[in-house]
Amino acid sequence: MTLVAVDFGIDQALKKLGVKEINNGTSTGSDYFSSGEIMASYSPVDGALIGKVKSTSQNDYEKAIKTASEAFQVWRKKPAPLRGEIVRQFGNKLRELKEPLGKLVSYEMGKSYQEGLGEVQEMIDICDFAVGLSRQLYGLSMHSERPGHRMYEQYHPLGIVGIISAFNFPVAVWAWNSALAWICGDVSVWKPSEKTPLCGIACQNIAAEVFKANGLPEGISCLINGDYKVGEMMTNDNRIPLISATGSIRMGKIVAQAVAARLGKSLLELGGNNAIIVTPDADIKMTVIGAVFGAVGTAGQRCTSTRRLIIHESIYDQVKDSIVAAYKQLRIGNPLDENNHVGPLIDKDAVAMYQKALQQVLAEGGNLILEGGVLEGEGFESGCYVYPAIAEADNSYEIVQHETFAPILYLLKYSGDVHNAIKIQNGVVQGLSSAIMTNNLREAENFLSAAGSDCGIANVNIGTSGAEIGGAFGGEKETGGGRESGSDAWKVYMRRQTNTINYTTKLPLAQGIKFDL
């Protein structure tokens, strides 16, 4: 791996994470091997080359799957509380390395350092959640209709869980899946985004150290790096019963079809087109804070980013002016400088999509209140920094119906009561996150009712982003229907089994059927 010295202690962070010594991108633990093509990771912060890794070849992939399969035979037999103890140790190791891992996330992906630290904290939180869950993998007891019979259900490990994650959360989403999969007795094979391969290697190093220290098989956590071709190896592999994939709707449809063709299971977390409804009874100050962070946090590259602000006509101008004033206070620049609010987009392709979206909103009749644009000059040499933009638009515009992974906020006006706003909010194909700003109890309850928001996440008086790990995370419609993280999301990583035990000397049949010999 070729590394460059950069400011803000990145080189030192890479050393602490053990990334500096690694030159391959496939791992079954502490053993790294790869024979595929070279992949380079460039930072969107300054355009510098951070490192190069080799992608996973077909032979590398087979070795990883074989090692994972062998590890599963051992891991699934360990009591769940013991598996929880291993996850607890992993969480503690993350606590020790929170600062360097947060810096790497910030530098390789481009989100602010505070958001990088927050992402590692999510990993720690899900480990804590999983540890408690390891003693709560409950089944149910049911009463049998047959005398002398006992009926219950239990959950067993699935096997290999394939994880395909996106660049915008290069470490947390893997941890959401892996922590739960591990306590359920599964093993994981992870393909991180090809745009953030070093974050994947850093996480694999941390996990491998914990498993090795406990004398456990290295294949409990496996890493494979590469582009969509490596992802196709996973989605078409019937040795992987569950594929958890995070990404675009287009990608999700491809994954879903491939996995369904072999009757596998998919957990899909796809696009979002999230809206905040602002009613006449909203607290404007709270609204501004929630909307601005939701729209510009991670430079608009969250699946839960606020894309649409649906404002009642009676307060439209007041809210618009307040949002514009707040945007003018934003500081854009190196995300490792904690004085800045907004960092870069992930790469120049993302910048091109941002520019195209701004052109399209104008072509469809929209009005750019804050025009946006690409930043140039000292500190912006990577070409990935853009101004957050605000546009007045209509929900029917094609560009508004589309998720653009960039800091573009659409202001939409509604009249009448909250039901009209909810209709606009639901009038997109995505169904991930939603919010309403109101101090009116009836409006809030209507928003949360069965006739209200059709999203997997519906918030009152907070924004659309920043979900806690305790609740199940995911969305409906073309967001994919998957659920990760909290609540009973663990069940997707296990297979359900119904058991009936006859402790009599007779064999009665259900439904009173007679079959005498």
XYZ file of C-alpha atoms in Angstrom, residues 222-475:
254
model
C -14.179 -11.959 6.326
C -13.437 -8.994 4.071
C -13.564 -8.846 0.293
C -12.861 -5.692 -1.708
C -13.861 -4.820 -5.227
C -16.512 -3.354 -7.505
C -19.934 -4.664 -8.510
C -18.381 -7.837 -9.955
C -17.374 -8.951 -6.465
C -20.873 -8.107 -5.285
C -22.281 -10.346 -7.996
C -20.205 -13.244 -6.688
C -22.023 -12.848 -3.382
C -25.554 -12.289 -4.643
C -25.387 -15.354 -6.906
C -23.825 -17.635 -4.276
C -26.304 -20.082 -2.729
C -23.846 -20.677 0.121
C -24.849 -17.245 1.438
C -28.440 -17.499 2.729
C -28.769 -13.773 3.511
C -27.521 -10.742 1.602
C -27.763 -7.409 3.405
C -27.240 -4.653 0.840
C -27.195 -0.881 1.311
C -27.147 1.416 -1.699
C -29.217 2.865 -4.506
C -32.635 1.636 -5.600
C -31.117 0.598 -8.926
C -28.516 -1.540 -7.177
C -31.094 -2.963 -4.789
C -33.351 -4.173 -7.584
C -30.429 -6.011 -9.178
C -29.472 -7.620 -5.852
C -33.070 -8.552 -5.028
C -33.604 -10.289 -8.362
C -30.363 -12.248 -8.154
C -30.960 -13.400 -4.577
C -34.640 -14.199 -5.192
C -33.706 -16.315 -8.229
C -31.900 -18.698 -5.864
C -34.595 -18.306 -3.147
C -32.219 -16.575 -0.782
C -33.096 -13.816 1.681
C -32.433 -10.117 1.136
C -32.233 -7.263 3.607
C -32.338 -4.092 1.529
C -31.682 -0.520 2.667
C -32.044 1.618 -0.444
C -32.818 5.185 -1.467
C -34.574 7.864 0.539
C -36.414 11.029 -0.518
C -37.090 12.316 2.934
C -39.329 15.226 3.826
C -40.064 17.424 6.813
C -43.583 18.832 7.034
C -43.672 22.281 8.646
C -47.121 23.236 9.903
C -48.368 26.623 11.189
C -47.895 25.291 14.735
C -44.201 24.478 14.232
C -41.378 25.822 16.379
C -39.445 27.680 13.663
C -36.112 27.642 15.509
C -36.254 23.871 15.961
C -37.349 23.492 12.368
C -34.343 25.388 11.046
C -31.863 23.348 13.098
C -33.409 20.022 12.079
C -33.805 20.931 8.422
C -30.333 22.411 7.947
C -28.496 19.525 9.597
C -30.679 17.037 7.744
C -29.997 18.706 4.401
C -26.278 19.489 4.646
C -24.976 16.897 7.125
C -22.540 14.532 5.355
C -22.899 16.988 2.442
C -26.368 15.591 1.751
C -25.021 12.065 1.286
C -27.115 10.265 3.887
C -29.936 7.966 2.898
C -31.905 9.871 5.564
C -30.852 13.337 4.361
C -33.661 15.895 4.199
C -34.460 16.424 0.508
C -37.842 18.151 0.734
C -39.241 20.782 3.112
C -43.050 20.881 2.854
C -44.124 24.228 4.338
C -47.598 25.601 4.974
C -48.319 28.671 2.849
C -49.081 30.844 5.899
C -45.503 30.543 7.212
C -43.715 29.759 3.954
C -41.824 33.042 3.592
C -40.831 33.100 7.258
C -39.410 29.584 7.130
C -37.734 30.193 3.775
C -35.999 33.338 5.000
C -34.849 31.601 8.192
C -33.432 28.625 6.283
C -31.600 30.860 3.804
C -30.129 32.915 6.653
C -28.895 29.746 8.355
C -27.328 28.448 5.124
C -25.365 31.679 4.752
C -23.666 30.919 8.075
C -22.410 27.496 6.962
C -18.653 26.980 6.780
C -17.446 24.659 4.017
C -14.006 23.105 4.009
C -11.723 20.357 5.284
C -13.979 18.117 7.389
C -11.160 17.387 9.834
C -11.251 21.057 10.810
C -14.002 21.090 13.414
C -14.802 24.732 12.629
C -16.363 23.606 9.341
C -19.933 22.363 8.964
C -19.794 20.827 5.482
C -17.120 18.739 3.802
C -16.775 17.483 0.227
C -18.840 15.143 -1.884
C -17.320 11.702 -2.289
C -15.859 12.274 -5.783
C -16.154 14.263 -8.997
C -18.869 11.962 -10.335
C -21.017 13.045 -7.389
C -20.236 16.678 -8.191
C -21.379 16.122 -11.779
C -24.682 14.636 -10.558
C -25.150 17.631 -8.248
C -24.621 20.060 -11.151
C -26.952 18.094 -13.404
C -29.693 18.150 -10.752
C -29.453 21.936 -10.408
C -29.743 22.327 -14.165
C -32.747 20.022 -14.268
C -34.678 21.793 -11.535
C -34.360 25.014 -13.517
C -35.373 23.261 -16.720
C -38.523 21.966 -15.021
C -39.519 25.451 -13.857
C -37.996 25.620 -10.388
C -36.343 28.620 -8.802
C -32.883 28.483 -7.206
C -32.915 30.616 -4.067
C -29.326 29.644 -3.298
C -27.723 28.674 -6.578
C -24.983 26.425 -5.300
C -21.913 25.730 -7.391
C -18.462 24.160 -7.125
C -15.855 25.747 -4.851
C -12.427 26.489 -6.259
C -9.115 27.806 -4.962
C -6.931 27.052 -1.976
C -8.284 24.251 0.196
C -10.650 23.028 -2.522
C -8.114 21.439 -4.876
C -9.898 18.070 -4.889
C -12.758 19.598 -6.904
C -15.303 17.855 -4.652
C -16.552 20.801 -2.583
C -19.909 22.358 -3.461
C -22.204 25.003 -2.012
C -25.410 23.631 -0.463
C -28.263 24.764 -2.713
C -31.927 25.579 -2.058
C -34.604 25.447 -4.747
C -38.307 26.267 -4.810
C -39.970 23.435 -6.689
C -43.018 21.229 -7.048
C -43.292 17.641 -5.860
C -44.289 16.558 -9.371
C -40.922 17.536 -10.855
C -38.968 14.513 -12.022
C -35.824 15.747 -10.282
C -37.704 16.133 -6.989
C -38.959 12.577 -7.316
C -35.351 11.432 -7.695
C -32.802 11.049 -4.888
C -29.737 13.185 -5.598
C -26.912 12.359 -3.191
C -25.868 15.968 -2.664
C -26.815 19.016 -0.529
C -29.855 20.184 -2.501
C -32.984 21.105 -0.522
C -36.344 21.535 -2.272
C -38.901 23.881 -0.716
C -42.494 22.826 -1.412
C -45.594 24.816 -0.421
C -48.873 23.310 0.797
C -52.254 24.762 1.680
C -55.149 23.464 3.728
C -54.689 20.977 6.559
C -51.983 18.477 7.426
C -53.555 15.756 5.281
C -52.582 17.704 2.158
C -48.991 17.871 3.392
C -48.942 14.150 4.148
C -50.185 13.431 0.625
C -47.232 15.385 -0.785
C -44.819 13.703 1.622
C -46.005 10.248 0.549
C -46.030 11.159 -3.148
C -42.644 9.633 -3.981
C -41.497 6.054 -4.621
C -39.104 6.060 -1.657
C -40.270 5.468 1.908
C -37.377 5.718 4.326
C -37.546 8.652 6.757
C -40.023 11.459 7.416
C -40.728 14.116 10.000
C -43.278 16.709 11.021
C -42.628 19.918 12.918
C -45.711 20.856 14.936
C -46.895 21.547 18.476
C -50.402 20.468 17.486
C -51.170 17.031 18.957
C -53.809 16.235 16.363
C -51.442 16.985 13.493
C -48.720 14.824 15.064
C -51.045 11.898 15.665
C -52.487 12.101 12.156
C -48.948 12.035 10.787
C -48.167 8.882 12.813
C -51.470 7.137 12.077
C -52.114 4.389 9.540
C -53.290 7.099 7.139
C -50.206 9.204 7.823
C -46.574 8.856 6.793
C -45.883 5.748 4.722
C -42.196 5.664 5.706
C -40.369 3.195 7.917
C -39.269 6.111 10.110
C -41.659 8.885 11.160
C -40.497 11.564 13.596
C -42.198 14.421 15.413
C -40.219 17.595 16.164
C -36.879 16.143 15.133
C -35.344 15.889 11.664
C -35.183 12.974 9.262
C -31.585 11.947 9.990
C -29.773 10.809 13.105
C -31.586 7.553 13.940
C -30.691 5.775 17.186
C -29.652 2.124 17.098
C -32.362 1.052 19.558
C -35.090 1.294 16.932
C -35.338 -0.833 13.809
C -33.907 1.137 10.889
C -35.315 0.832 7.387
C -37.993 1.904 4.964
